[in-house]
Each structure stands twice: as structure tokens, then as C-alpha cells.
Amino acid sequence: MPSSRPEGTSPDAVWIAIAIVLGLTTLLWSWAALHTEHWQRYELIDIGVYERYGDTIVDGELPYRDFGPEYPPLSLAVFVLPAAIVGAGAAEAEFGDTFELTMLACGIALVLVSAATLVSLGASPLRLCVALGLVGATPLLLGSVTV
């Protein structure tokens, strides 16, 4: 009986692809669930603070020299990127949409980097699927703090 997988594709490659699709699908499902009415009731909204930090840095000020951020230093990168894209002083909604897309892109990158790491460590297909499913569910597990 002929195999249904493309010629030259190893069973491991098929499992890796399945696990990545599972992780990305779970991520998108989790992301969509956070935007439902149920989760929106509990939404934490710090977008204005993120935008203020991003705009301040885009305008040339430096954290810890010109202002004291209340977030860890590496978090400032994800505040600056949307501010640089939409421009300092953009509407909060425009910054918020760009920030959300940045966070979704980070989630996708997290699934892919996790897959590469697990594959390099020789994870079994089951472990790969379970781990990437959990990584994909991270936004829902964290709740509105990611939105």
C-alpha cells in the first residue's frame, strides 16, 4: 500500500509539521477566544502606558535616564516597535491594534522557536504535539494580560 505522505518526507518531518500546525492552530484559537465578550469583561488595559513609553523612546528619550519605566527593560522593545510603525502621537486605538499584531507575531515566533528547540532536543512526536499545543494555548492561559 503506497504512503500518503509526499515522496522524500520522513515520518519525523510529518510529525513536526503536524505539531507546528497544532501549536499555531491552538494559538489562533486562543487569541480569538480572548477577543470574545467573556474575556473582554476581564481585560486589563495598559495600552496607553505602552504607547506613552513607545512614543517617548521614539522621540529620543532614554529609559532610566529620561524616565523611569515600570516594566522590565526588555519589554520596552515591544512598546517601541508599534510606536515606530504608527508614529509617535498616533491614536491609542491605532497603536493598540499594531501592538496586538506585534504580540500575535511574537506568539507565532514562540511556537516556531519552541518547535525548533524541541526537535533539536530529540523530543518524541507526542511530546512535541503536547508541548506546542500548550505553547499555543499560552495567551488563553495568561488571560487578558496578553491583549
mmCIF file of N, CA and C in Angstrom:
data_model
loop_
_atom_site.group_PDB
_atom_site.id
_atom_site.type_symbol
_atom_site.label_atom_id
_atom_site.label_comp_id
_atom_site.label_asym_id
_atom_site.label_seq_id
_atom_site.Cartn_x
_atom_site.Cartn_y
_atom_site.Cartn_z
ATOM 1 N N MET A 1 0.839 -1.175 0.000
ATOM 2 C CA MET A 1 0.000 0.000 0.000
ATOM 3 C C MET A 1 0.886 1.240 0.000
ATOM 4 N N PRO A 2 0.680 2.163 -0.934
ATOM 5 C CA PRO A 2 1.531 3.348 -1.030
ATOM 6 C C PRO A 2 1.265 4.313 0.120
ATOM 7 N N SER A 3 2.326 5.029 0.497
ATOM 8 C CA SER A 3 2.237 6.015 1.578
ATOM 9 C C SER A 3 1.536 7.272 1.071
ATOM 10 N N SER A 4 0.800 7.940 1.959
ATOM 11 C CA SER A 4 0.086 9.158 1.567
ATOM 12 C C SER A 4 0.939 10.410 1.757
ATOM 13 N N ARG A 5 2.116 10.260 2.314
ATOM 14 C CA ARG A 5 2.955 11.436 2.501
ATOM 15 C C ARG A 5 3.803 11.678 1.254
ATOM 16 N N PRO A 6 4.171 12.925 1.024
ATOM 17 C CA PRO A 6 4.978 13.250 -0.158
ATOM 18 C C PRO A 6 6.283 12.478 -0.166
ATOM 19 N N GLU A 7 6.721 12.109 -1.372
ATOM 20 C CA GLU A 7 7.963 11.350 -1.515
ATOM 21 C C GLU A 7 9.134 12.144 -0.950
ATOM 22 N N GLY A 8 9.976 11.484 -0.208
ATOM 23 C CA GLY A 8 11.139 12.120 0.384
ATOM 24 C C GLY A 8 10.865 12.758 1.737
ATOM 25 N N THR A 9 9.639 12.647 2.221
ATOM 26 C CA THR A 9 9.288 13.218 3.517
ATOM 27 C C THR A 9 9.366 12.116 4.569
ATOM 28 N N SER A 10 10.182 12.333 5.585
ATOM 29 C CA SER A 10 10.324 11.328 6.637
ATOM 30 C C SER A 10 9.134 11.397 7.587
ATOM 31 N N PRO A 11 8.856 10.285 8.287
ATOM 32 C CA PRO A 11 7.780 10.337 9.285
ATOM 33 C C PRO A 11 8.021 11.418 10.326
ATOM 34 N N ASP A 12 9.287 11.650 10.675
ATOM 35 C CA ASP A 12 9.590 12.697 11.650
ATOM 36 C C ASP A 12 9.176 14.071 11.137
ATOM 37 N N ALA A 13 9.441 14.344 9.859
ATOM 38 C CA ALA A 13 9.071 15.637 9.280
ATOM 39 C C ALA A 13 7.559 15.818 9.283
ATOM 40 N N VAL A 14 6.834 14.735 9.041
ATOM 41 C CA VAL A 14 5.374 14.801 9.056
ATOM 42 C C VAL A 14 4.887 15.135 10.465
ATOM 43 N N TRP A 15 5.453 14.477 11.489
ATOM 44 C CA TRP A 15 5.055 14.758 12.870
ATOM 45 C C TRP A 15 5.420 16.172 13.295
ATOM 46 N N ILE A 16 6.563 16.631 12.834
ATOM 47 C CA ILE A 16 6.974 18.006 13.149
ATOM 48 C C ILE A 16 5.966 18.988 12.549
ATOM 49 N N ALA A 17 5.589 18.761 11.308
ATOM 50 C CA ALA A 17 4.611 19.632 10.654
ATOM 51 C C ALA A 17 3.263 19.580 11.366
ATOM 52 N N ILE A 18 2.826 18.388 11.745
ATOM 53 C CA ILE A 18 1.555 18.244 12.467
ATOM 54 C C ILE A 18 1.611 19.008 13.790
ATOM 55 N N ALA A 19 2.719 18.869 14.514
ATOM 56 C CA ALA A 19 2.856 19.546 15.813
ATOM 57 C C ALA A 19 2.860 21.064 15.643
ATOM 58 N N ILE A 20 3.534 21.557 14.615
ATOM 59 C CA ILE A 20 3.565 23.004 14.375
ATOM 60 C C ILE A 20 2.178 23.514 14.015
ATOM 61 N N VAL A 21 1.475 22.785 13.152
ATOM 62 C CA VAL A 21 0.108 23.185 12.798
ATOM 63 C C VAL A 21 -0.782 23.161 14.034
ATOM 64 N N LEU A 22 -0.623 22.151 14.884
ATOM 65 C CA LEU A 22 -1.389 22.077 16.134
ATOM 66 C C LEU A 22 -1.094 23.289 17.019
ATOM 67 N N GLY A 23 0.179 23.616 17.178
ATOM 68 C CA GLY A 23 0.565 24.756 18.006
ATOM 69 C C GLY A 23 0.030 26.067 17.458
ATOM 70 N N LEU A 24 0.148 26.283 16.154
ATOM 71 C CA LEU A 24 -0.331 27.524 15.554
ATOM 72 C C LEU A 24 -1.859 27.609 15.580
ATOM 73 N N THR A 25 -2.519 26.485 15.355
ATOM 74 C CA THR A 25 -3.979 26.471 15.406
ATOM 75 C C THR A 25 -4.464 26.777 16.819
ATOM 76 N N THR A 26 -3.822 26.180 17.805
ATOM 77 C CA THR A 26 -4.187 26.440 19.199
ATOM 78 C C THR A 26 -3.929 27.902 19.550
ATOM 79 N N LEU A 27 -2.816 28.449 19.067
ATOM 80 C CA LEU A 27 -2.507 29.850 19.303
ATOM 81 C C LEU A 27 -3.595 30.751 18.721
ATOM 82 N N LEU A 28 -3.979 30.512 17.484
ATOM 83 C CA LEU A 28 -5.000 31.348 16.845
ATOM 84 C C LEU A 28 -6.357 31.190 17.529
ATOM 85 N N TRP A 29 -6.686 29.972 17.930
ATOM 86 C CA TRP A 29 -7.935 29.745 18.651
ATOM 87 C C TRP A 29 -7.910 30.488 19.988
ATOM 88 N N SER A 30 -6.807 30.389 20.702
ATOM 89 C CA SER A 30 -6.675 31.071 21.993
ATOM 90 C C SER A 30 -6.778 32.575 21.812
ATOM 91 N N TRP A 31 -6.123 33.082 20.794
ATOM 92 C CA TRP A 31 -6.135 34.515 20.513
ATOM 93 C C TRP A 31 -7.558 34.979 20.216
ATOM 94 N N ALA A 32 -8.271 34.210 19.403
ATOM 95 C CA ALA A 32 -9.656 34.552 19.066
ATOM 96 C C ALA A 32 -10.541 34.501 20.311
ATOM 97 N N ALA A 33 -10.324 33.510 21.159
ATOM 98 C CA ALA A 33 -11.137 33.368 22.374
ATOM 99 C C ALA A 33 -10.965 34.575 23.292
ATOM 100 N N LEU A 34 -9.761 35.135 23.346
ATOM 101 C CA LEU A 34 -9.524 36.308 24.191
ATOM 102 C C LEU A 34 -10.291 37.533 23.714
ATOM 103 N N HIS A 35 -10.717 37.508 22.474
ATOM 104 C CA HIS A 35 -11.436 38.643 21.912
ATOM 105 C C HIS A 35 -12.953 38.446 21.943
ATOM 106 N N THR A 36 -13.403 37.453 22.691
ATOM 107 C CA THR A 36 -14.838 37.252 22.848
ATOM 108 C C THR A 36 -15.339 38.082 24.020
ATOM 109 N N GLU A 37 -16.637 38.233 24.097
ATOM 110 C CA GLU A 37 -17.253 39.048 25.144
ATOM 111 C C GLU A 37 -16.861 38.572 26.546
ATOM 112 N N HIS A 38 -16.795 37.255 26.747
ATOM 113 C CA HIS A 38 -16.454 36.724 28.071
ATOM 114 C C HIS A 38 -15.109 37.258 28.552
ATOM 115 N N TRP A 39 -14.076 37.168 27.735
ATOM 116 C CA TRP A 39 -12.743 37.583 28.145
ATOM 117 C C TRP A 39 -12.596 39.095 28.156
ATOM 118 N N GLN A 40 -13.348 39.789 27.312
ATOM 119 C CA GLN A 40 -13.240 41.244 27.269
ATOM 120 C C GLN A 40 -13.693 41.883 28.575
ATOM 121 N N ARG A 41 -14.569 41.207 29.318
ATOM 122 C CA ARG A 41 -15.020 41.743 30.610
ATOM 123 C C ARG A 41 -13.874 41.858 31.597
ATOM 124 N N TYR A 42 -12.860 41.027 31.453
ATOM 125 C CA TYR A 42 -11.751 40.983 32.403
ATOM 126 C C TYR A 42 -10.473 41.595 31.826
ATOM 127 N N GLU A 43 -10.609 42.328 30.734
ATOM 128 C CA GLU A 43 -9.451 42.854 30.039
ATOM 129 C C GLU A 43 -8.691 43.870 30.893
ATOM 130 N N LEU A 44 -7.384 43.690 30.956
ATOM 131 C CA LEU A 44 -6.502 44.666 31.602
ATOM 132 C C LEU A 44 -6.007 45.603 30.509
ATOM 133 N N ILE A 45 -6.192 46.870 30.689
ATOM 134 C CA ILE A 45 -5.856 47.805 29.612
ATOM 135 C C ILE A 45 -4.710 48.706 30.059
ATOM 136 N N ASP A 46 -3.520 48.403 29.578
ATOM 137 C CA ASP A 46 -2.340 49.227 29.820
ATOM 138 C C ASP A 46 -1.819 49.807 28.513
ATOM 139 N N ILE A 47 -2.621 49.704 27.447
ATOM 140 C CA ILE A 47 -2.175 50.150 26.130
ATOM 141 C C ILE A 47 -1.706 51.605 26.164
ATOM 142 N N GLY A 48 -2.402 52.458 26.890
ATOM 143 C CA GLY A 48 -1.992 53.862 26.973
ATOM 144 C C GLY A 48 -0.603 54.027 27.567
ATOM 145 N N VAL A 49 -0.297 53.218 28.574
ATOM 146 C CA VAL A 49 1.037 53.264 29.191
ATOM 147 C C VAL A 49 2.079 52.765 28.195
ATOM 148 N N TYR A 50 1.773 51.663 27.488
ATOM 149 C CA TYR A 50 2.707 51.121 26.494
ATOM 150 C C TYR A 50 2.985 52.159 25.413
ATOM 151 N N GLU A 51 1.907 52.813 24.966
ATOM 152 C CA GLU A 51 2.063 53.812 23.908
ATOM 153 C C GLU A 51 2.902 54.986 24.395
ATOM 154 N N ARG A 52 2.667 55.421 25.608
ATOM 155 C CA ARG A 52 3.434 56.545 26.157
ATOM 156 C C ARG A 52 4.927 56.208 26.201
ATOM 157 N N TYR A 53 5.256 55.002 26.654
ATOM 158 C CA TYR A 53 6.670 54.588 26.671
ATOM 159 C C TYR A 53 7.236 54.517 25.260
ATOM 160 N N GLY A 54 6.483 53.890 24.354
ATOM 161 C CA GLY A 54 6.953 53.766 22.973
ATOM 162 C C GLY A 54 7.175 55.118 22.327
ATOM 163 N N ASP A 55 6.207 56.036 22.484
ATOM 164 C CA ASP A 55 6.333 57.381 21.911
ATOM 165 C C ASP A 55 7.523 58.126 22.502
ATOM 166 N N THR A 56 7.704 57.979 23.805
ATOM 167 C CA THR A 56 8.805 58.666 24.484
ATOM 168 C C THR A 56 10.148 58.213 23.923
ATOM 169 N N ILE A 57 10.292 56.912 23.702
ATOM 170 C CA ILE A 57 11.556 56.388 23.174
ATOM 171 C C ILE A 57 11.727 56.780 21.706
ATOM 172 N N VAL A 58 10.641 56.710 20.920
ATOM 173 C CA VAL A 58 10.698 57.120 19.512
ATOM 174 C C VAL A 58 11.085 58.596 19.414
ATOM 175 N N ASP A 59 10.655 59.397 20.374
ATOM 176 C CA ASP A 59 11.002 60.825 20.396
ATOM 177 C C ASP A 59 12.439 61.080 20.855
ATOM 178 N N GLY A 60 13.185 60.021 21.192
ATOM 179 C CA GLY A 60 14.599 60.176 21.512
ATOM 180 C C GLY A 60 14.969 60.123 22.976
ATOM 181 N N GLU A 61 13.990 59.968 23.855
ATOM 182 C CA GLU A 61 14.335 59.871 25.277
ATOM 183 C C GLU A 61 14.783 58.452 25.601
ATOM 184 N N LEU A 62 15.578 58.334 26.640
ATOM 185 C CA LEU A 62 16.112 57.032 27.026
ATOM 186 C C LEU A 62 15.563 56.595 28.382
ATOM 187 N N PRO A 63 15.181 55.304 28.451
ATOM 188 C CA PRO A 63 14.706 54.798 29.746
ATOM 189 C C PRO A 63 15.828 54.841 30.785
ATOM 190 N N TYR A 64 15.446 55.090 32.002
ATOM 191 C CA TYR A 64 16.326 55.168 33.167
ATOM 192 C C TYR A 64 17.180 56.434 33.191
ATOM 193 N N ARG A 65 17.328 57.092 32.047
ATOM 194 C CA ARG A 65 17.996 58.382 32.050
ATOM 195 C C ARG A 65 16.955 59.505 32.058
ATOM 196 N N ASP A 66 15.976 59.380 31.136
ATOM 197 C CA ASP A 66 14.974 60.427 30.981
ATOM 198 C C ASP A 66 13.633 60.096 31.638
ATOM 199 N N PHE A 67 13.369 58.848 31.851
ATOM 200 C CA PHE A 67 12.134 58.434 32.516
ATOM 201 C C PHE A 67 12.339 57.066 33.145
ATOM 202 N N GLY A 68 11.539 56.777 34.164
ATOM 203 C CA GLY A 68 11.637 55.508 34.880
ATOM 204 C C GLY A 68 10.494 54.577 34.510
ATOM 205 N N PRO A 69 10.752 53.583 33.674
ATOM 206 C CA PRO A 69 9.675 52.659 33.293
ATOM 207 C C PRO A 69 9.312 51.715 34.437
ATOM 208 N N GLU A 70 8.049 51.306 34.460
ATOM 209 C CA GLU A 70 7.601 50.378 35.495
ATOM 210 C C GLU A 70 7.601 48.937 35.006
ATOM 211 N N TYR A 71 8.073 48.712 33.780
ATOM 212 C CA TYR A 71 8.119 47.373 33.197
ATOM 213 C C TYR A 71 9.582 46.955 33.054
ATOM 214 N N PRO A 72 9.830 45.648 32.920
ATOM 215 C CA PRO A 72 11.219 45.191 32.727
ATOM 216 C C PRO A 72 11.824 45.801 31.461
ATOM 217 N N PRO A 73 13.126 46.040 31.453
ATOM 218 C CA PRO A 73 13.773 46.731 30.332
ATOM 219 C C PRO A 73 13.506 46.098 28.960
ATOM 220 N N LEU A 74 13.529 44.789 28.860
ATOM 221 C CA LEU A 74 13.344 44.170 27.545
ATOM 222 C C LEU A 74 11.920 44.307 27.020
ATOM 223 N N SER A 75 10.966 44.603 27.890
ATOM 224 C CA SER A 75 9.593 44.793 27.420
ATOM 225 C C SER A 75 9.466 46.061 26.589
ATOM 226 N N LEU A 76 10.372 46.992 26.774
ATOM 227 C CA LEU A 76 10.288 48.255 26.053
ATOM 228 C C LEU A 76 10.388 48.063 24.545
ATOM 229 N N ALA A 77 11.075 47.029 24.091
ATOM 230 C CA ALA A 77 11.199 46.782 22.648
ATOM 231 C C ALA A 77 9.835 46.572 22.000
ATOM 232 N N VAL A 78 8.939 45.866 22.683
ATOM 233 C CA VAL A 78 7.619 45.622 22.092
ATOM 234 C C VAL A 78 6.708 46.827 22.231
ATOM 235 N N PHE A 79 7.107 47.832 22.981
ATOM 236 C CA PHE A 79 6.348 49.080 23.046
ATOM 237 C C PHE A 79 6.844 50.034 21.951
ATOM 238 N N VAL A 80 8.140 49.978 21.672
ATOM 239 C CA VAL A 80 8.731 50.878 20.688
ATOM 240 C C VAL A 80 8.341 50.482 19.266
ATOM 241 N N LEU A 81 8.322 49.199 18.963
ATOM 242 C CA LEU A 81 8.034 48.754 17.600
ATOM 243 C C LEU A 81 6.690 49.280 17.091
ATOM 244 N N PRO A 82 5.574 49.075 17.819
ATOM 245 C CA PRO A 82 4.305 49.628 17.321
ATOM 246 C C PRO A 82 4.313 51.159 17.251
ATOM 247 N N ALA A 83 4.978 51.809 18.215
ATOM 248 C CA ALA A 83 5.047 53.276 18.198
ATOM 249 C C ALA A 83 5.817 53.756 16.971
ATOM 250 N N ALA A 84 6.875 53.044 16.615
ATOM 251 C CA ALA A 84 7.654 53.415 15.431
ATOM 252 C C ALA A 84 6.856 53.164 14.149
ATOM 253 N N ILE A 85 6.044 52.125 14.141
ATOM 254 C CA ILE A 85 5.245 51.801 12.949
ATOM 255 C C ILE A 85 4.146 52.832 12.734
ATOM 256 N N VAL A 86 3.380 53.136 13.786
ATOM 257 C CA VAL A 86 2.243 54.059 13.620
ATOM 258 C C VAL A 86 2.655 55.518 13.782
ATOM 259 N N GLY A 87 3.816 55.764 14.341
ATOM 260 C CA GLY A 87 4.291 57.128 14.547
ATOM 261 C C GLY A 87 3.892 57.638 15.917
ATOM 262 N N ALA A 88 4.787 58.388 16.514
ATOM 263 C CA ALA A 88 4.513 58.961 17.837
ATOM 264 C C ALA A 88 3.279 59.841 17.769
ATOM 265 N N GLY A 89 2.440 59.725 18.766
ATOM 266 C CA GLY A 89 1.245 60.547 18.838
ATOM 267 C C GLY A 89 0.051 60.002 18.070
ATOM 268 N N ALA A 90 0.152 58.786 17.539
ATOM 269 C CA ALA A 90 -0.979 58.182 16.828
ATOM 270 C C ALA A 90 -2.112 57.915 17.817
ATOM 271 N N ALA A 91 -3.281 57.692 17.285
ATOM 272 C CA ALA A 91 -4.435 57.383 18.136
ATOM 273 C C ALA A 91 -4.166 56.107 18.922
ATOM 274 N N GLU A 92 -4.670 56.077 20.157
ATOM 275 C CA GLU A 92 -4.446 54.913 21.012
ATOM 276 C C GLU A 92 -4.975 53.632 20.372
ATOM 277 N N ALA A 93 -6.096 53.718 19.670
ATOM 278 C CA ALA A 93 -6.665 52.529 19.018
ATOM 279 C C ALA A 93 -5.735 52.013 17.930
ATOM 280 N N GLU A 94 -5.120 52.917 17.180
ATOM 281 C CA GLU A 94 -4.187 52.509 16.119
ATOM 282 C C GLU A 94 -2.948 51.856 16.730
ATOM 283 N N PHE A 95 -2.420 52.464 17.780
ATOM 284 C CA PHE A 95 -1.284 51.858 18.483
ATOM 285 C C PHE A 95 -1.694 50.496 19.034
ATOM 286 N N GLY A 96 -2.883 50.419 19.656
ATOM 287 C CA GLY A 96 -3.355 49.173 20.258
ATOM 288 C C GLY A 96 -3.474 48.047 19.245
ATOM 289 N N ASP A 97 -4.016 48.345 18.059
ATOM 290 C CA ASP A 97 -4.133 47.322 17.009
ATOM 291 C C ASP A 97 -2.757 46.840 16.571
ATOM 292 N N THR A 98 -1.833 47.770 16.404
ATOM 293 C CA THR A 98 -0.475 47.416 15.984
ATOM 294 C C THR A 98 0.233 46.626 17.080
ATOM 295 N N PHE A 99 0.009 47.013 18.326
ATOM 296 C CA PHE A 99 0.601 46.285 19.450
ATOM 297 C C PHE A 99 0.076 44.845 19.489
ATOM 298 N N GLU A 100 -1.232 44.685 19.295
ATOM 299 C CA GLU A 100 -1.808 43.339 19.294
ATOM 300 C C GLU A 100 -1.216 42.475 18.183
ATOM 301 N N LEU A 101 -1.058 43.037 16.992
ATOM 302 C CA LEU A 101 -0.458 42.272 15.896
ATOM 303 C C LEU A 101 0.997 41.912 16.212
ATOM 304 N N THR A 102 1.695 42.822 16.888
ATOM 305 C CA THR A 102 3.071 42.537 17.307
ATOM 306 C C THR A 102 3.090 41.362 18.281
ATOM 307 N N MET A 103 2.150 41.347 19.223
ATOM 308 C CA MET A 103 2.071 40.257 20.193
ATOM 309 C C MET A 103 1.696 38.934 19.514
ATOM 310 N N LEU A 104 0.802 38.989 18.524
ATOM 311 C CA LEU A 104 0.447 37.782 17.786
ATOM 312 C C LEU A 104 1.655 37.256 17.022
ATOM 313 N N ALA A 105 2.418 38.147 16.408
ATOM 314 C CA ALA A 105 3.640 37.740 15.701
ATOM 315 C C ALA A 105 4.635 37.109 16.675
ATOM 316 N N CYS A 106 4.733 37.660 17.880
ATOM 317 C CA CYS A 106 5.608 37.064 18.904
ATOM 318 C C CYS A 106 5.119 35.674 19.289
ATOM 319 N N GLY A 107 3.816 35.492 19.379
ATOM 320 C CA GLY A 107 3.257 34.174 19.686
ATOM 321 C C GLY A 107 3.579 33.159 18.606
ATOM 322 N N ILE A 108 3.450 33.570 17.354
ATOM 323 C CA ILE A 108 3.784 32.680 16.236
ATOM 324 C C ILE A 108 5.266 32.326 16.286
ATOM 325 N N ALA A 109 6.106 33.325 16.521
ATOM 326 C CA ALA A 109 7.550 33.072 16.628
ATOM 327 C C ALA A 109 7.852 32.124 17.783
ATOM 328 N N LEU A 110 7.137 32.276 18.899
ATOM 329 C CA LEU A 110 7.346 31.405 20.055
ATOM 330 C C LEU A 110 7.030 29.955 19.717
ATOM 331 N N VAL A 111 5.949 29.719 18.991
ATOM 332 C CA VAL A 111 5.609 28.353 18.582
ATOM 333 C C VAL A 111 6.721 27.785 17.702
ATOM 334 N N LEU A 112 7.189 28.564 16.739
ATOM 335 C CA LEU A 112 8.211 28.077 15.806
ATOM 336 C C LEU A 112 9.562 27.850 16.492
ATOM 337 N N VAL A 113 9.958 28.766 17.363
ATOM 338 C CA VAL A 113 11.230 28.598 18.088
ATOM 339 C C VAL A 113 11.135 27.419 19.049
ATOM 340 N N SER A 114 9.989 27.254 19.686
ATOM 341 C CA SER A 114 9.789 26.107 20.584
ATOM 342 C C SER A 114 9.877 24.801 19.805
ATOM 343 N N ALA A 115 9.291 24.778 18.609
ATOM 344 C CA ALA A 115 9.356 23.577 17.766
ATOM 345 C C ALA A 115 10.809 23.257 17.414
ATOM 346 N N ALA A 116 11.543 24.260 16.993
ATOM 347 C CA ALA A 116 12.943 24.044 16.626
ATOM 348 C C ALA A 116 13.754 23.545 17.823
ATOM 349 N N THR A 117 13.497 24.114 18.983
ATOM 350 C CA THR A 117 14.217 23.703 20.193
ATOM 351 C C THR A 117 13.890 22.267 20.558
ATOM 352 N N LEU A 118 12.610 21.926 20.550
ATOM 353 C CA LEU A 118 12.194 20.566 20.900
ATOM 354 C C LEU A 118 12.729 19.541 19.905
ATOM 355 N N VAL A 119 12.718 19.876 18.632
ATOM 356 C CA VAL A 119 13.258 18.970 17.611
ATOM 357 C C VAL A 119 14.748 18.771 17.835
ATOM 358 N N SER A 120 15.466 19.852 18.127
ATOM 359 C CA SER A 120 16.913 19.733 18.353
ATOM 360 C C SER A 120 17.232 18.898 19.591
ATOM 361 N N LEU A 121 16.291 18.854 20.541
ATOM 362 C CA LEU A 121 16.484 18.050 21.750
ATOM 363 C C LEU A 121 16.001 16.613 21.575
ATOM 364 N N GLY A 122 15.456 16.308 20.391
ATOM 365 C CA GLY A 122 15.012 14.947 20.107
ATOM 366 C C GLY A 122 13.682 14.576 20.741
ATOM 367 N N ALA A 123 12.805 15.540 20.910
ATOM 368 C CA ALA A 123 11.501 15.269 21.522
ATOM 369 C C ALA A 123 10.705 14.279 20.676
ATOM 370 N N SER A 124 9.970 13.409 21.342
ATOM 371 C CA SER A 124 9.117 12.443 20.659
ATOM 372 C C SER A 124 7.945 13.178 20.009
ATOM 373 N N PRO A 125 7.293 12.546 19.025
ATOM 374 C CA PRO A 125 6.124 13.191 18.409
ATOM 375 C C PRO A 125 5.054 13.576 19.432
ATOM 376 N N LEU A 126 4.791 12.721 20.411
ATOM 377 C CA LEU A 126 3.790 13.027 21.427
ATOM 378 C C LEU A 126 4.206 14.252 22.247
ATOM 379 N N ARG A 127 5.444 14.270 22.704
ATOM 380 C CA ARG A 127 5.930 15.402 23.494
ATOM 381 C C ARG A 127 5.907 16.690 22.675
ATOM 382 N N LEU A 128 6.272 16.588 21.406
ATOM 383 C CA LEU A 128 6.267 17.749 20.520
ATOM 384 C C LEU A 128 4.848 18.303 20.367
ATOM 385 N N CYS A 129 3.881 17.437 20.139
ATOM 386 C CA CYS A 129 2.485 17.871 19.970
ATOM 387 C C CYS A 129 1.926 18.480 21.260
ATOM 388 N N VAL A 130 2.168 17.825 22.380
ATOM 389 C CA VAL A 130 1.648 18.336 23.656
ATOM 390 C C VAL A 130 2.302 19.678 23.998
ATOM 391 N N ALA A 131 3.609 19.754 23.844
ATOM 392 C CA ALA A 131 4.317 20.995 24.190
ATOM 393 C C ALA A 131 3.881 22.156 23.301
ATOM 394 N N LEU A 132 3.790 21.933 22.006
ATOM 395 C CA LEU A 132 3.405 23.028 21.116
ATOM 396 C C LEU A 132 1.938 23.393 21.291
ATOM 397 N N GLY A 133 1.109 22.422 21.645
ATOM 398 C CA GLY A 133 -0.284 22.731 21.969
ATOM 399 C C GLY A 133 -0.365 23.639 23.186
ATOM 400 N N LEU A 134 0.447 23.349 24.196
ATOM 401 C CA LEU A 134 0.468 24.200 25.392
ATOM 402 C C LEU A 134 1.039 25.582 25.095
ATOM 403 N N VAL A 135 2.083 25.631 24.296
ATOM 404 C CA VAL A 135 2.643 26.930 23.912
ATOM 405 C C VAL A 135 1.583 27.742 23.171
ATOM 406 N N GLY A 136 0.840 27.091 22.284
ATOM 407 C CA GLY A 136 -0.215 27.776 21.551
ATOM 408 C C GLY A 136 -1.331 28.273 22.454
ATOM 409 N N ALA A 137 -1.574 27.564 23.547
ATOM 410 C CA ALA A 137 -2.645 27.940 24.479
ATOM 411 C C ALA A 137 -2.211 29.031 25.459
ATOM 412 N N THR A 138 -0.960 29.421 25.421
ATOM 413 C CA THR A 138 -0.430 30.389 26.374
ATOM 414 C C THR A 138 -1.253 31.676 26.469
ATOM 415 N N PRO A 139 -1.684 32.281 25.363
ATOM 416 C CA PRO A 139 -2.479 33.520 25.515
ATOM 417 C C PRO A 139 -3.738 33.290 26.365
ATOM 418 N N LEU A 140 -4.403 32.173 26.153
ATOM 419 C CA LEU A 140 -5.616 31.903 26.914
ATOM 420 C C LEU A 140 -5.294 31.588 28.365
ATOM 421 N N LEU A 141 -4.189 30.906 28.600
ATOM 422 C CA LEU A 141 -3.779 30.583 29.959
ATOM 423 C C LEU A 141 -3.392 31.840 30.741
ATOM 424 N N LEU A 142 -2.806 32.816 30.045
ATOM 425 C CA LEU A 142 -2.423 34.077 30.691
ATOM 426 C C LEU A 142 -3.613 35.016 30.845
ATOM 427 N N GLY A 143 -4.564 34.911 29.957
ATOM 428 C CA GLY A 143 -5.739 35.770 30.026
ATOM 429 C C GLY A 143 -5.529 37.105 29.357
ATOM 430 N N SER A 144 -6.306 38.080 29.733
ATOM 431 C CA SER A 144 -6.337 39.352 29.022
ATOM 432 C C SER A 144 -5.048 40.155 29.142
ATOM 433 N N VAL A 145 -4.122 39.728 29.940
ATOM 434 C CA VAL A 145 -2.869 40.451 30.085
ATOM 435 C C VAL A 145 -2.092 40.472 28.751
ATOM 436 N N THR A 146 -2.395 39.523 27.844
ATOM 437 C CA THR A 146 -1.674 39.465 26.571
ATOM 438 C C THR A 146 -2.316 40.306 25.493
ATOM 439 N N VAL A 147 -3.524 40.779 25.726
ATOM 440 C CA VAL A 147 -4.248 41.508 24.685
ATOM 441 C C VAL A 147 -4.057 42.992 24.850
#
